[in-house]
Coordinates of C-alpha atoms in Angstrom, one line a residue:
X1239 CA 13.5 -0.1 -10.5
X1240 CA 10.3 1.2 -12.4
X1241 CA 7.1 0.3 -11.1
X1242 CA 4.6 -1.5 -13.4
X1243 CA 2.1 0.8 -12.6
X1244 CA 4.7 3.8 -13.3
X1245 CA 6.0 1.6 -16.3
X1246 CA 2.3 1.3 -17.3
X1247 CA 1.1 4.5 -17.0
X1248 CA 4.0 6.5 -18.9
X1249 CA 2.8 4.3 -21.7
X1250 CA -0.6 5.1 -21.1
X1251 CA -0.3 8.9 -21.1
X1252 CA 2.2 9.0 -24.1
X1253 CA -0.6 7.3 -25.7
X1254 CA -2.7 10.4 -24.7
X1255 CA -1.0 12.8 -26.6
X1256 CA -3.7 12.3 -29.6
X1257 CA -6.3 11.7 -27.6
X1258 CA -6.3 14.6 -25.3
X1259 CA -3.5 17.5 -26.9
X1260 CA -0.5 17.8 -25.9
X1261 CA 1.1 21.1 -24.6
X1262 CA 4.3 21.5 -22.3
X1263 CA 3.9 23.6 -18.8
X1264 CA 6.4 26.3 -18.5
X1265 CA 8.3 25.7 -15.3
X1266 CA 9.1 29.4 -15.0
X1267 CA 6.9 31.2 -13.1
X1268 CA 5.6 34.4 -15.1
X1269 CA 6.8 36.9 -13.4
X1270 CA 4.1 39.6 -11.0
X1271 CA 4.4 43.2 -9.9
X1272 CA 6.4 43.3 -6.6
X1273 CA 5.2 43.7 -4.1
X1274 CA 4.9 48.1 -4.0
X1275 CA 7.3 49.3 -1.1
X1276 CA 4.8 50.9 0.8
X1277 CA 3.1 48.3 1.3
X1278 CA 7.0 46.1 2.6
X1279 CA 7.1 48.7 4.9
X1280 CA 3.9 48.6 6.5
X1281 CA 3.8 44.6 6.6
X1282 CA 7.5 44.3 8.3
X1283 CA 7.0 47.3 10.2
X1284 CA 3.5 44.6 11.3
X1285 CA 5.8 42.3 12.3
X1286 CA 8.2 43.8 14.6
X1287 CA 5.2 44.2 16.7
X1288 CA 4.5 41.5 17.5
X1289 CA 5.6 39.2 20.4
X1290 CA 6.4 35.5 19.7
X1291 CA 4.1 34.4 20.9
X1292 CA 2.0 36.8 18.4
X1293 CA 4.5 35.5 15.2
X1294 CA 4.3 31.6 16.0
X1295 CA 0.7 32.1 16.3
X1296 CA 0.4 33.8 12.9
X1297 CA 2.2 31.2 11.2
X1298 CA -1.1 28.1 12.4
X1299 CA -3.9 27.6 10.9
X1300 CA -6.8 25.9 13.2
X1301 CA -10.0 24.5 13.1
X1302 CA -12.3 25.6 16.0
X1303 CA -16.4 23.6 17.1
X1304 CA -18.9 25.9 16.6
X1305 CA -21.5 27.9 13.6
X1306 CA -20.1 30.9 15.4
X1307 CA -17.4 33.0 16.3
X1308 CA -18.9 34.1 19.8
X1309 CA -21.6 31.7 20.8
X1310 CA -21.1 28.4 19.5
X1311 CA -23.6 25.8 20.6
X1312 CA -22.6 24.2 24.3
X1313 CA -21.4 21.4 22.7
X1314 CA -19.0 23.1 20.1
X1315 CA -17.9 25.0 22.9
X1316 CA -17.6 21.8 25.0
X1317 CA -15.3 19.7 22.0
X1318 CA -13.3 23.2 21.6
X1319 CA -12.2 23.6 25.3
X1320 CA -11.7 19.9 25.4
X1321 CA -9.5 20.0 21.6
X1322 CA -7.7 23.1 21.9
X1323 CA -8.6 24.3 25.6
X1324 CA -11.2 27.3 25.0
X1325 CA -14.4 28.1 24.0
X1326 CA -14.8 29.4 20.5
X1327 CA -13.2 31.4 17.4
X1328 CA -12.8 34.8 19.4
X1329 CA -11.0 32.8 22.5
X1330 CA -8.7 30.7 19.9
X1331 CA -8.1 33.6 18.5
X1332 CA -7.2 36.2 21.7
X1333 CA -5.6 33.1 22.9
X1334 CA -3.2 31.5 20.1
X1335 CA -2.8 34.5 17.9
X1336 CA -3.2 31.7 14.4
X1337 CA -2.8 33.4 11.0
X1338 CA -6.0 31.4 10.0
X1339 CA -8.5 29.5 10.2
X1340 CA -10.3 26.2 8.4
X1341 CA -12.7 25.0 7.7
X1342 CA -15.1 21.7 8.6
X1343 CA -18.7 20.0 7.6
X1344 CA -17.7 18.2 10.9
X1345 CA -16.2 21.1 13.0
X1346 CA -20.2 22.1 12.5
X1347 CA -18.9 25.5 10.5
X1348 CA -20.6 25.3 7.3
X1349 CA -24.3 25.0 7.9
X1350 CA -25.6 27.8 5.4
X1351 CA -24.6 30.4 3.2
X1352 CA -25.5 32.7 5.5
X1353 CA -24.6 31.6 9.2
X1354 CA -20.6 30.9 6.7
X1355 CA -20.3 34.5 6.0
X1356 CA -21.2 35.1 9.5
X1357 CA -18.8 33.3 11.1
X1358 CA -16.5 34.4 9.2
X1359 CA -17.3 38.1 9.5
X1360 CA -17.2 37.1 13.4
X1361 CA -13.6 35.3 13.3
X1362 CA -12.0 39.0 11.4
X1363 CA -14.0 41.2 14.7
X1364 CA -12.3 39.3 16.8
X1365 CA -9.1 39.7 14.8
X1366 CA -9.3 43.4 14.4
X1367 CA -9.5 43.7 18.6
X1368 CA -6.8 41.7 18.8
X1369 CA -3.2 44.1 19.7
X1370 CA -1.5 43.6 16.6
X1371 CA -4.7 43.9 13.9
X1372 CA -3.9 40.7 11.6
X1373 CA -6.6 39.2 9.2
X1374 CA -7.3 35.5 8.9
X1375 CA -7.0 33.7 6.6
X1376 CA -9.9 31.5 6.7
X1377 CA -10.0 28.1 4.0
X1378 CA -11.5 25.0 3.8
X1379 CA -11.3 22.7 1.3
X1380 CA -13.9 22.8 -1.3
X1381 CA -12.3 20.8 -4.1
X1382 CA -15.9 19.7 -5.5
X1383 CA -16.9 16.4 -6.4
X1384 CA -15.8 13.7 -3.4
X1385 CA -14.5 16.9 -1.0
X1386 CA -16.2 19.6 -0.2
X1387 CA -16.7 21.1 2.9
X1388 CA -19.9 23.4 1.8
X1389 CA -23.1 21.4 0.2
X1390 CA -26.2 22.9 -1.2
X1391 CA -27.9 25.8 -1.3
X1392 CA -24.2 26.7 -2.5
X1393 CA -23.6 26.0 -6.1
X1394 CA -21.7 22.3 -6.4
X1395 CA -19.7 21.3 -9.7
X1396 CA -18.1 18.3 -10.8
X1397 CA -15.0 16.6 -9.5
X1398 CA -11.2 17.2 -11.2
X1399 CA -11.6 13.4 -12.3
X1400 CA -14.6 14.4 -13.8
X1401 CA -13.8 18.0 -15.4
X1402 CA -10.5 15.9 -16.5
X1403 CA -13.0 13.9 -18.7
X1404 CA -14.3 16.7 -20.2
X1405 CA -11.0 17.8 -21.1
X1406 CA -12.8 21.1 -21.2
X1407 CA -9.6 24.1 -19.9
X1408 CA -12.7 26.4 -20.2
X1409 CA -14.9 24.3 -17.9
X1410 CA -12.5 23.9 -15.8
X1411 CA -11.6 27.3 -15.0
X1412 CA -15.1 28.6 -14.9
X1413 CA -15.9 25.9 -12.7
X1414 CA -12.6 27.1 -10.3
X1415 CA -14.0 31.3 -11.4
X1416 CA -17.9 30.6 -10.0
X1417 CA -16.8 28.6 -7.1
X1418 CA -14.8 31.2 -6.4
X1419 CA -16.9 34.1 -6.6
X1420 CA -19.4 31.9 -3.9
X1421 CA -16.0 31.9 -2.2
X1422 CA -15.2 35.1 -0.9
X1423 CA -19.4 35.9 -0.7
X1424 CA -19.3 33.7 2.7
X1425 CA -15.3 35.1 3.3
X1426 CA -13.9 31.9 2.8
X1427 CA -10.7 33.2 1.2
X1428 CA -8.7 29.8 0.7
X1429 CA -9.7 27.3 -0.8
X1430 CA -7.4 24.1 -0.8
X1431 CA -7.8 23.1 -4.4
X1432 CA -7.0 22.2 -7.1
X1433 CA -5.8 18.5 -6.5
X1434 CA -1.9 18.7 -8.8
X1435 CA -1.6 15.0 -7.9
X1436 CA -1.4 12.6 -11.3
X1437 CA -3.1 9.9 -10.4
X1438 CA -1.1 6.8 -11.8
X1439 CA -1.7 4.2 -9.4
X1440 CA -5.7 2.5 -9.9
X1441 CA -5.4 1.2 -6.6
X1442 CA -4.5 4.2 -4.9
X1443 CA -6.9 4.8 -1.6
X1444 CA -6.8 8.6 -0.9
X1445 CA -6.6 10.3 -4.2
X1446 CA -8.0 8.4 -7.6
X1447 CA -11.2 10.9 -9.0
X1448 CA -9.1 14.0 -6.7
X1449 CA -7.0 14.2 -9.6
X1450 CA -7.4 15.6 -12.8
X1451 CA -6.6 12.3 -14.1
X1452 CA -3.3 9.8 -15.3
X1453 CA -0.9 12.5 -17.9
X1454 CA 0.7 14.8 -16.1
X1455 CA 0.1 17.3 -19.2
X1456 CA -3.4 17.2 -19.3
X1457 CA -3.7 17.1 -15.3
X1458 CA -1.2 19.9 -15.6
X1459 CA -3.3 22.4 -18.4
X1460 CA -7.0 21.8 -16.0
X1461 CA -4.9 23.4 -13.2
X1462 CA -3.3 26.1 -13.8
X1463 CA -7.3 26.9 -15.1
X1464 CA -8.0 26.2 -12.2
X1465 CA -5.4 27.9 -10.2
X1466 CA -6.8 31.1 -13.1
X1467 CA -10.2 30.2 -12.1
X1468 CA -10.3 31.0 -8.1
X1469 CA -7.6 33.2 -8.0
X1470 CA -9.4 35.6 -10.8
X1471 CA -12.5 35.7 -8.4
X1472 CA -10.3 36.7 -5.4
X1473 CA -9.5 33.2 -3.6
X1474 CA -6.4 32.2 -3.2
X1475 CA -5.9 28.9 -4.0
X1476 CA -3.7 25.9 -3.0
X1477 CA -1.4 23.2 -4.9
X1478 CA -1.7 19.8 -3.4
X1479 CA -0.1 17.1 -2.5
X1480 CA 3.6 18.0 -3.2
X1481 CA 5.3 16.8 -5.1
X1482 CA 3.3 14.4 -5.4
X1483 CA 0.6 11.8 -4.2
X1484 CA -0.2 10.3 -7.2
X1485 CA 1.2 6.6 -7.2
X1486 CA 0.4 5.3 -3.3
X1487 CA -1.1 2.9 -2.6
X1488 CA -1.3 3.7 1.5
X1489 CA -3.5 6.9 3.0
X1490 CA -1.8 9.2 5.0
X1491 CA -4.0 9.4 7.2
X1492 CA -3.6 6.7 8.2
X1493 CA 0.2 5.7 6.9
X1494 CA 3.5 7.2 5.7
X1495 CA 3.4 6.6 2.0
X1496 CA 6.4 6.2 0.0
X1497 CA 7.2 7.5 -3.5
X1498 CA 9.4 4.8 -5.3
X1499 CA 9.3 7.2 -8.4
X1500 CA 12.8 7.3 -10.2
X1501 CA 14.1 11.2 -10.8
X1502 CA 13.5 11.2 -13.8
X1503 CA 10.1 9.6 -13.4
X1504 CA 9.1 12.4 -10.4
X1505 CA 10.7 15.2 -13.5
X1506 CA 7.9 13.4 -16.1
X1507 CA 4.7 12.6 -14.0
X1508 CA 4.5 14.1 -11.1
X1509 CA 6.3 17.9 -11.9
X1510 CA 4.1 19.1 -14.7
X1511 CA 0.9 20.1 -12.2
X1512 CA 3.0 21.6 -9.6
X1513 CA 5.3 23.5 -13.0
X1514 CA 2.1 24.9 -14.1
X1515 CA 0.1 26.0 -11.4
X1516 CA 3.5 28.6 -10.2
X1517 CA 3.6 29.3 -13.3
X1518 CA 0.2 30.6 -13.5
X1519 CA 0.4 32.6 -10.2
X1520 CA -0.7 30.1 -7.2
X1521 CA -0.5 32.0 -4.7
X1522 CA 0.1 28.6 -1.9
X1523 CA 0.6 25.0 -2.3
X1524 CA 0.1 22.6 -0.5
X1525 CA 3.2 19.7 0.9
X1526 CA 2.1 16.0 1.5
X1527 CA 3.5 13.0 4.2
X1528 CA 5.2 11.2 1.8
X1529 CA 8.3 10.2 1.5
X1530 CA 9.9 10.2 -1.8
X1531 CA 14.0 8.7 -1.4
X1532 CA 15.0 9.8 -4.7
X1533 CA 14.4 13.3 -3.5
X1534 CA 15.3 12.9 0.1
X1535 CA 17.0 9.2 1.4
X1536 CA 17.0 10.5 4.9
X1537 CA 12.6 8.9 4.8
X1538 CA 11.6 11.9 5.9
X1539 CA 7.8 12.4 4.9
X1540 CA 8.3 15.6 2.1
X1541 CA 6.4 17.9 5.0
X1542 CA 9.6 17.6 6.6
X1543 CA 12.3 17.7 4.4
X1544 CA 14.9 20.8 3.6
X1545 CA 15.1 19.1 0.4
X1546 CA 12.2 18.9 -0.9
X1547 CA 10.8 22.1 0.8
X1548 CA 13.3 24.3 -0.5
X1549 CA 15.5 22.6 -2.3
X1550 CA 12.8 21.3 -5.2
X1551 CA 9.8 23.3 -5.0
X1552 CA 11.4 26.4 -3.9
X1553 CA 15.2 26.5 -5.2
X1554 CA 14.4 24.4 -8.7
X1555 CA 10.8 25.2 -9.0
X1556 CA 11.3 28.6 -7.6
X1557 CA 8.3 29.1 -6.1
X1558 CA 8.5 32.7 -4.0
X1559 CA 4.9 31.5 -2.7
X1560 CA 2.8 30.8 0.6
X1561 CA 3.3 26.8 1.2
X1562 CA 0.7 25.1 4.0
X1563 CA 1.6 21.6 5.9
X1564 CA -1.1 19.4 4.8
X1565 CA -3.1 18.3 8.0
X1566 CA -0.6 17.5 10.8
X1567 CA -2.8 15.7 12.8
X1568 CA -2.8 13.0 9.9
X1569 CA -0.7 9.8 10.8
X1570 CA 1.7 10.0 7.7
X1571 CA 3.5 13.1 9.2
X1572 CA 3.8 12.1 13.0
X1573 CA 5.1 8.1 13.0
X1574 CA 9.1 9.5 13.0
X1575 CA 8.8 12.8 15.4
X1576 CA 6.2 13.6 18.0
X1577 CA 3.7 16.0 17.8
X1578 CA 6.5 18.4 19.7
X1579 CA 8.9 18.1 16.9
X1580 CA 6.5 18.4 14.0
X1581 CA 5.5 22.0 13.8
X1582 CA 9.3 22.7 14.2
X1583 CA 10.8 20.5 11.6
X1584 CA 8.5 21.6 9.3
X1585 CA 9.2 25.4 9.5
X1586 CA 13.3 24.7 9.3
X1587 CA 12.4 22.8 6.1
X1588 CA 10.6 25.8 4.3
X1589 CA 7.2 25.8 5.5
X1590 CA 5.2 28.5 5.8
X1591 CA 2.1 27.8 7.8
X1592 CA 1.1 24.6 9.9
X1593 CA -2.3 23.1 9.4
X1594 CA -4.2 22.0 11.8
X1595 CA -2.4 20.1 15.0
X1596 CA -3.3 17.6 16.5
X1597 CA -2.8 19.1 20.2
X1598 CA -2.0 23.5 19.6
X1599 CA -1.2 24.3 23.1
X1600 CA 1.9 21.5 22.4
X1601 CA 2.1 22.9 19.4
X1602 CA 2.5 26.3 19.8
X1603 CA 4.8 26.2 23.2
X1604 CA 7.2 24.4 20.5
X1605 CA 7.7 27.1 18.3
X1606 CA 7.6 29.8 20.5
X1607 CA 10.1 27.4 22.6
X1608 CA 12.3 27.0 19.3
X1609 CA 12.2 30.6 18.6
X1610 CA 13.4 31.7 21.8
X1611 CA 16.8 29.7 21.6
X1612 CA 17.4 30.5 18.3
X1613 CA 16.6 26.5 16.8
X1614 CA 14.1 28.4 14.2
X1615 CA 16.0 32.6 13.6
X1616 CA 14.0 35.1 14.1
X1617 CA 14.6 36.3 10.3
X1618 CA 12.9 33.2 9.1
X1619 CA 10.4 33.6 10.7
X1620 CA 9.8 37.4 9.8
X1621 CA 10.5 36.4 6.3
X1622 CA 7.7 32.8 6.7
X1623 CA 5.8 35.8 8.3
X1624 CA 5.8 38.7 5.2
X1625 CA 4.6 36.0 2.8
X1626 CA 1.9 34.8 4.7
X1627 CA 1.0 38.8 5.1
X1628 CA 1.7 39.9 1.8
X1629 CA -0.8 37.2 0.8
X1630 CA -3.3 38.4 2.9
X1631 CA -2.5 41.9 1.5
X1632 CA -2.9 40.5 -2.0
X1633 CA -6.8 39.2 -1.4
X1634 CA -8.0 41.8 -0.1
X1635 CA -7.7 41.3 3.6
X1636 CA -6.9 44.8 5.1
X1637 CA -8.7 46.1 3.1
X1638 CA -11.9 44.0 2.5
X1639 CA -11.6 41.5 5.5
X1640 CA -15.9 41.4 5.8
X1641 CA -18.4 40.2 3.3
X1642 CA -21.9 40.6 4.0
X1643 CA -25.7 38.7 3.5
X1644 CA -26.9 41.2 0.7
X1645 CA -23.3 39.8 -1.5
X1646 CA -24.3 36.1 -0.3
X1647 CA -27.5 36.9 -2.1
X1648 CA -27.0 38.2 -4.8
X1649 CA -23.5 35.3 -5.5
X1650 CA -24.6 32.0 -3.5
X1651 CA -26.4 29.4 -5.6
X1652 CA -28.1 31.5 -8.4
X1653 CA -29.8 30.1 -11.1
X1654 CA -26.7 30.8 -13.6
X1655 CA -24.3 29.4 -11.3
X1656 CA -26.2 26.5 -10.6
X1657 CA -26.6 26.1 -15.0
X1658 CA -22.8 26.8 -15.2
X1659 CA -22.6 23.6 -13.3
X1660 CA -25.6 21.7 -15.3
X1661 CA -23.7 22.7 -17.9
X1662 CA -20.4 21.2 -17.1
X1663 CA -21.7 18.1 -16.7
X1664 CA -22.7 17.1 -19.1
X1665 CA -19.4 17.4 -20.7
X1666 CA -18.1 14.7 -18.0
X1667 CA -20.0 11.6 -18.5
X1668 CA -18.6 8.8 -19.8
X1669 CA -19.5 6.0 -22.0
X1670 CA -17.9 3.1 -21.6
X1671 CA -19.6 -0.2 -22.9
X1672 CA -22.3 0.3 -24.8
X1673 CA -22.6 -3.3 -26.3
X1674 CA -25.9 -3.9 -29.1
X1675 CA -26.9 0.0 -28.7
X1676 CA -28.2 -0.7 -25.5
X1677 CA -28.5 2.5 -24.7
X1678 CA -29.6 5.2 -25.0
X1679 CA -32.8 3.7 -22.9
X1680 CA -36.2 3.8 -24.5
X1681 CA -39.3 4.8 -22.8
X1682 CA -41.3 2.4 -24.9
X1683 CA -39.1 -0.8 -24.2
X1684 CA -37.4 -0.2 -20.8
X1685 CA -39.9 2.2 -19.1
X1686 CA -40.6 0.9 -16.3
X1687 CA -36.8 1.4 -14.8
X1688 CA -35.5 -0.3 -10.5
X1689 CA -32.3 1.9 -9.6
X1690 CA -30.2 0.2 -7.2
X1691 CA -26.6 -0.1 -5.5
X1692 CA -24.6 1.8 -3.6
X1693 CA -26.0 5.1 -1.6
X1694 CA -22.7 6.6 0.1
X1695 CA -22.9 9.8 1.6
X1696 CA -23.5 13.0 0.6
X1697 CA -19.7 14.6 0.6
X1698 CA -21.0 18.3 1.7
X1699 CA -24.2 16.3 3.9
X1700 CA -26.7 17.6 1.3
X1701 CA -28.2 16.3 -1.3
X1702 CA -28.8 12.5 -2.4
X1703 CA -29.3 9.4 -2.1
X1704 CA -27.2 8.4 -5.3
X1705 CA -30.2 5.8 -6.3
X1706 CA -33.1 8.7 -5.3
X1707 CA -31.2 11.1 -7.6
X1708 CA -31.2 9.0 -10.3
X1709 CA -34.5 7.3 -10.3
X1710 CA -36.3 11.2 -9.4
X1711 CA -34.5 12.7 -12.6
X1712 CA -34.2 9.2 -14.7
X1713 CA -39.2 9.6 -13.7
X1714 CA -38.9 13.6 -14.5
X1715 CA -37.4 12.5 -17.7
X1716 CA -40.0 10.2 -18.7
X1717 CA -40.3 6.4 -17.6
X1718 CA -41.1 5.1 -14.2
X1719 CA -38.4 4.5 -12.0
X1720 CA -38.3 3.2 -8.4
X1721 CA -35.3 3.2 -6.4
X1722 CA -33.8 0.1 -3.9
X1723 CA -30.8 1.1 -1.9
X1724 CA -28.1 -2.1 -1.3
X1725 CA -25.2 -0.2 -0.7
X1726 CA -21.1 -0.6 -1.1
X1727 CA -21.6 -4.6 0.7
X1728 CA -25.2 -5.7 -0.2
X1729 CA -25.8 -8.9 2.1
X1730 CA -27.6 -11.7 0.5
X1731 CA -30.9 -10.5 1.7
X1732 CA -31.0 -7.7 -0.5
X1733 CA -29.8 -8.8 -3.0
X1734 CA -32.2 -11.5 -3.4
X1735 CA -34.9 -8.1 -3.0
X1736 CA -33.1 -6.6 -5.9
X1737 CA -33.2 -9.5 -8.2
X1738 CA -37.5 -10.1 -7.2
X1739 CA -37.6 -6.1 -7.7
X1740 CA -35.8 -6.3 -11.6
X1741 CA -38.3 -9.2 -12.4
X1742 CA -41.5 -6.2 -12.6
X1743 CA -39.5 -4.0 -14.4
X1744 CA -38.1 -3.9 -17.3
X1745 CA -34.6 -2.5 -16.8
X1746 CA -31.9 -1.8 -14.1
X1747 CA -29.4 0.6 -13.4
X1748 CA -27.0 0.0 -11.2
X1749 CA -25.0 2.5 -9.0
X1750 CA -21.2 0.3 -8.2
X1751 CA -18.4 2.7 -5.8
X1752 CA -15.6 0.9 -5.6
X1753 CA -16.3 -2.3 -6.9
X1754 CA -13.0 -5.2 -5.3
X1755 CA -12.4 -8.3 -6.9
X1756 CA -14.4 -9.9 -3.3
X1757 CA -17.3 -7.1 -3.7
X1758 CA -20.7 -8.6 -3.0
X1759 CA -21.5 -5.6 -5.2
X1760 CA -20.1 -8.4 -8.3
X1761 CA -22.4 -10.8 -6.8
X1762 CA -25.0 -7.8 -6.9
X1763 CA -24.4 -6.9 -10.7
X1764 CA -24.5 -11.2 -12.0
X1765 CA -27.8 -11.9 -9.7
X1766 CA -29.0 -8.7 -12.0
X1767 CA -28.0 -10.0 -15.7
X1768 CA -29.2 -13.3 -14.3
X1769 CA -32.6 -12.4 -15.4
X1770 CA -31.4 -11.1 -18.6
X1771 CA -33.4 -7.6 -18.4
X1772 CA -31.1 -4.8 -19.4
X1773 CA -28.4 -3.6 -16.9
X1774 CA -27.2 -0.4 -17.0
X1775 CA -23.9 0.4 -14.7
X1776 CA -22.3 3.4 -13.3
X1777 CA -19.4 3.6 -11.7
X1778 CA -20.3 6.5 -9.1
X1779 CA -16.1 7.4 -7.8
X1780 CA -13.9 5.2 -9.8
X1781 CA -14.2 4.4 -13.0
X1782 CA -11.7 1.2 -12.9
X1783 CA -14.9 -0.7 -11.7
X1784 CA -16.2 -2.8 -15.7
X1785 CA -13.1 -3.7 -15.6
X1786 CA -14.6 -7.0 -12.5
X1787 CA -18.5 -6.7 -13.8
X1788 CA -18.6 -10.0 -16.8
X1789 CA -21.9 -9.5 -18.3
X1790 CA -22.7 -5.4 -18.2
X1791 CA -23.4 -4.8 -21.8
X1792 CA -24.0 -0.4 -20.9
X1793 CA -22.0 0.9 -18.7
X1794 CA -20.8 4.4 -17.1
X1795 CA -18.4 6.6 -15.1
X1796 CA -19.9 10.0 -12.9
X1797 CA -17.0 9.9 -11.1
X1798 CA -18.8 11.2 -8.5
X1799 CA -22.2 10.8 -6.4
X1800 CA -22.7 14.1 -6.4
X1801 CA -26.4 15.4 -7.5
X1802 CA -25.2 17.3 -10.5
X1803 CA -23.5 15.4 -11.8
X1804 CA -25.8 11.7 -11.1
X1805 CA -28.2 14.4 -13.0
X1806 CA -26.4 14.5 -15.8
X1807 CA -25.5 10.8 -16.3
X1808 CA -29.6 10.4 -15.9
X1809 CA -29.6 13.2 -19.2
X1810 CA -27.3 10.4 -21.0
X1811 CA -29.2 7.4 -20.0
X1812 CA -32.3 8.8 -21.6
X1813 CA -30.7 9.7 -24.4
X1814 CA -31.1 13.8 -23.9
X1815 CA -27.3 14.4 -23.9
X1816 CA -25.0 12.2 -25.8
X1817 CA -22.0 10.7 -23.7
X1818 CA -19.3 13.3 -24.2
X1819 CA -16.6 12.0 -22.1
X1820 CA -13.4 10.6 -22.6
X1821 CA -11.4 8.3 -19.7
X1822 CA -8.4 10.8 -18.4
X1823 CA -7.0 7.6 -16.8
X1824 CA -6.8 3.9 -18.4
X1825 CA -8.9 1.7 -17.2
X1826 CA -6.5 -1.7 -16.5
X1827 CA -7.6 -5.2 -17.3
X1828 CA -8.3 -7.1 -14.5
X1829 CA -6.6 -11.0 -15.8
X1830 CA -4.1 -8.8 -16.7
X1831 CA -3.2 -5.5 -15.1
X1832 CA -0.4 -4.3 -17.9
X1833 CA -2.7 -4.3 -20.8
X1834 CA -5.5 -1.6 -21.3
X1835 CA -9.2 -2.9 -21.6
X1836 CA -10.3 1.1 -22.1
X1837 CA -7.3 3.5 -22.8
X1838 CA -7.5 7.4 -21.6
X1839 CA -8.8 9.1 -24.4
X1840 CA -11.6 6.0 -24.2
X1841 CA -15.1 7.6 -24.9
X1842 CA -17.9 5.7 -26.7
X1843 CA -20.8 8.7 -28.8
X1844 CA -23.9 7.5 -29.6

């Protein structure tokens, strides 16, 4: 049976063809020249020197705490010893022979560009000192928008749905290329981006604005553009989350989602972006911890499903590159099997890299045991290692594994890159409603502004708070703007304070964040409207908020609360830039979920 949201979104996607343009992503991978025989022979000799323990280790991509590979803060040493049984990244490499390390802000890996570069160099030095020297594939989740691990002064770009709103394939490519150049300068060789999910479910708790949109063909074009961008800069891209995480209402971090698309629906809705990524020569694909009964009725998540990883991704779509799991610490992959079986089953399914297991010792021991016992065949493991080593070879890790402070200074956060980010962001802000021509605001009639609403923490730990960024930018544009943070769940006292503050001002700009039917944010907006002052609503995450905010005359969507997108939205509000973004997803009516309030492609102009 088709889900109602799938039927609705399919109709919306069809309607979007005229608005966004059409195009078919080829399912046939573009031919890539085979590696030279000398390269294959050299890498095979390297693999032949490895012990089972070293081979198993090369399959893992692991977290590690600390700003330095050899001299982290004592608190990070303690965290490493508790979680991994090692002191630092160098000891992680020496003990477990890991083939990859993933950077996180919360693991204190990404303080600033120079520190990141030094960490990356230290990791490569530790790898070069091993008995079998193999460079490490350093990776991170730098999707931009609401998922970014590296903050300012690195350049931050609009996220996927904002880029989808711009509709510009060239902007998506340029954002990926510049972001890739900056990652490479910091020694980060793989980015777990772009997100290739088609977000057809407005209630999706984990994807949302991380997706380029709800039209599969439009998403496919943007995914291919970003793959070309990242990889032209020398960084391995990674399309995620196969076979498609866009129609879930469960977060795979905390549960096991089910996708109830038929095989035909999957082919039409979920497959095109992955087909486009493969055709673009994507270096890696990440699996999802989701159950898709139409592709595998066993009840196993895709990460552990041989019919999905080998049958669909490898054979049906013809993908021959590296397959990496989503984090093995997520609950979605742990609900059915123990932590000792999950990595073995993932490898048997066809996966090459095992990302971030909750207990590396348990996972590594299990893989070594399976290899020694013959449950995992040595030729099969060697084939996985060869794919991984070929990726490292292709990205220059064997010949140029290090970076420098000079490269960081020449590339990261330079003026031209920041200007490109601002220009790209100006094409993303979407004007959903403008009754009576309220926008743009007039400095003469509405010069005194109250900026109020949600202030979620910056995804990167740099920038913000949103109300402050908006107020500062609007003030710089000639208004007198005051910020008042009320949060995502404002109290009665804060709401009353906001209403009183607006009485002393000419108009309000209210930042909303994923408004629900019972959200106190609705009460805040109602109370602001009750003052009779003009109220401009800006959705700073998912664009669906306006469906629940009756009476709002002017509504916009920025698709994220990062500084670059908020500054662009402020320029639109002030009339310094025209709104040119168009919805890449439909906004459905709250009182009639089968009817679009605003369809894909909607976007007003001044």
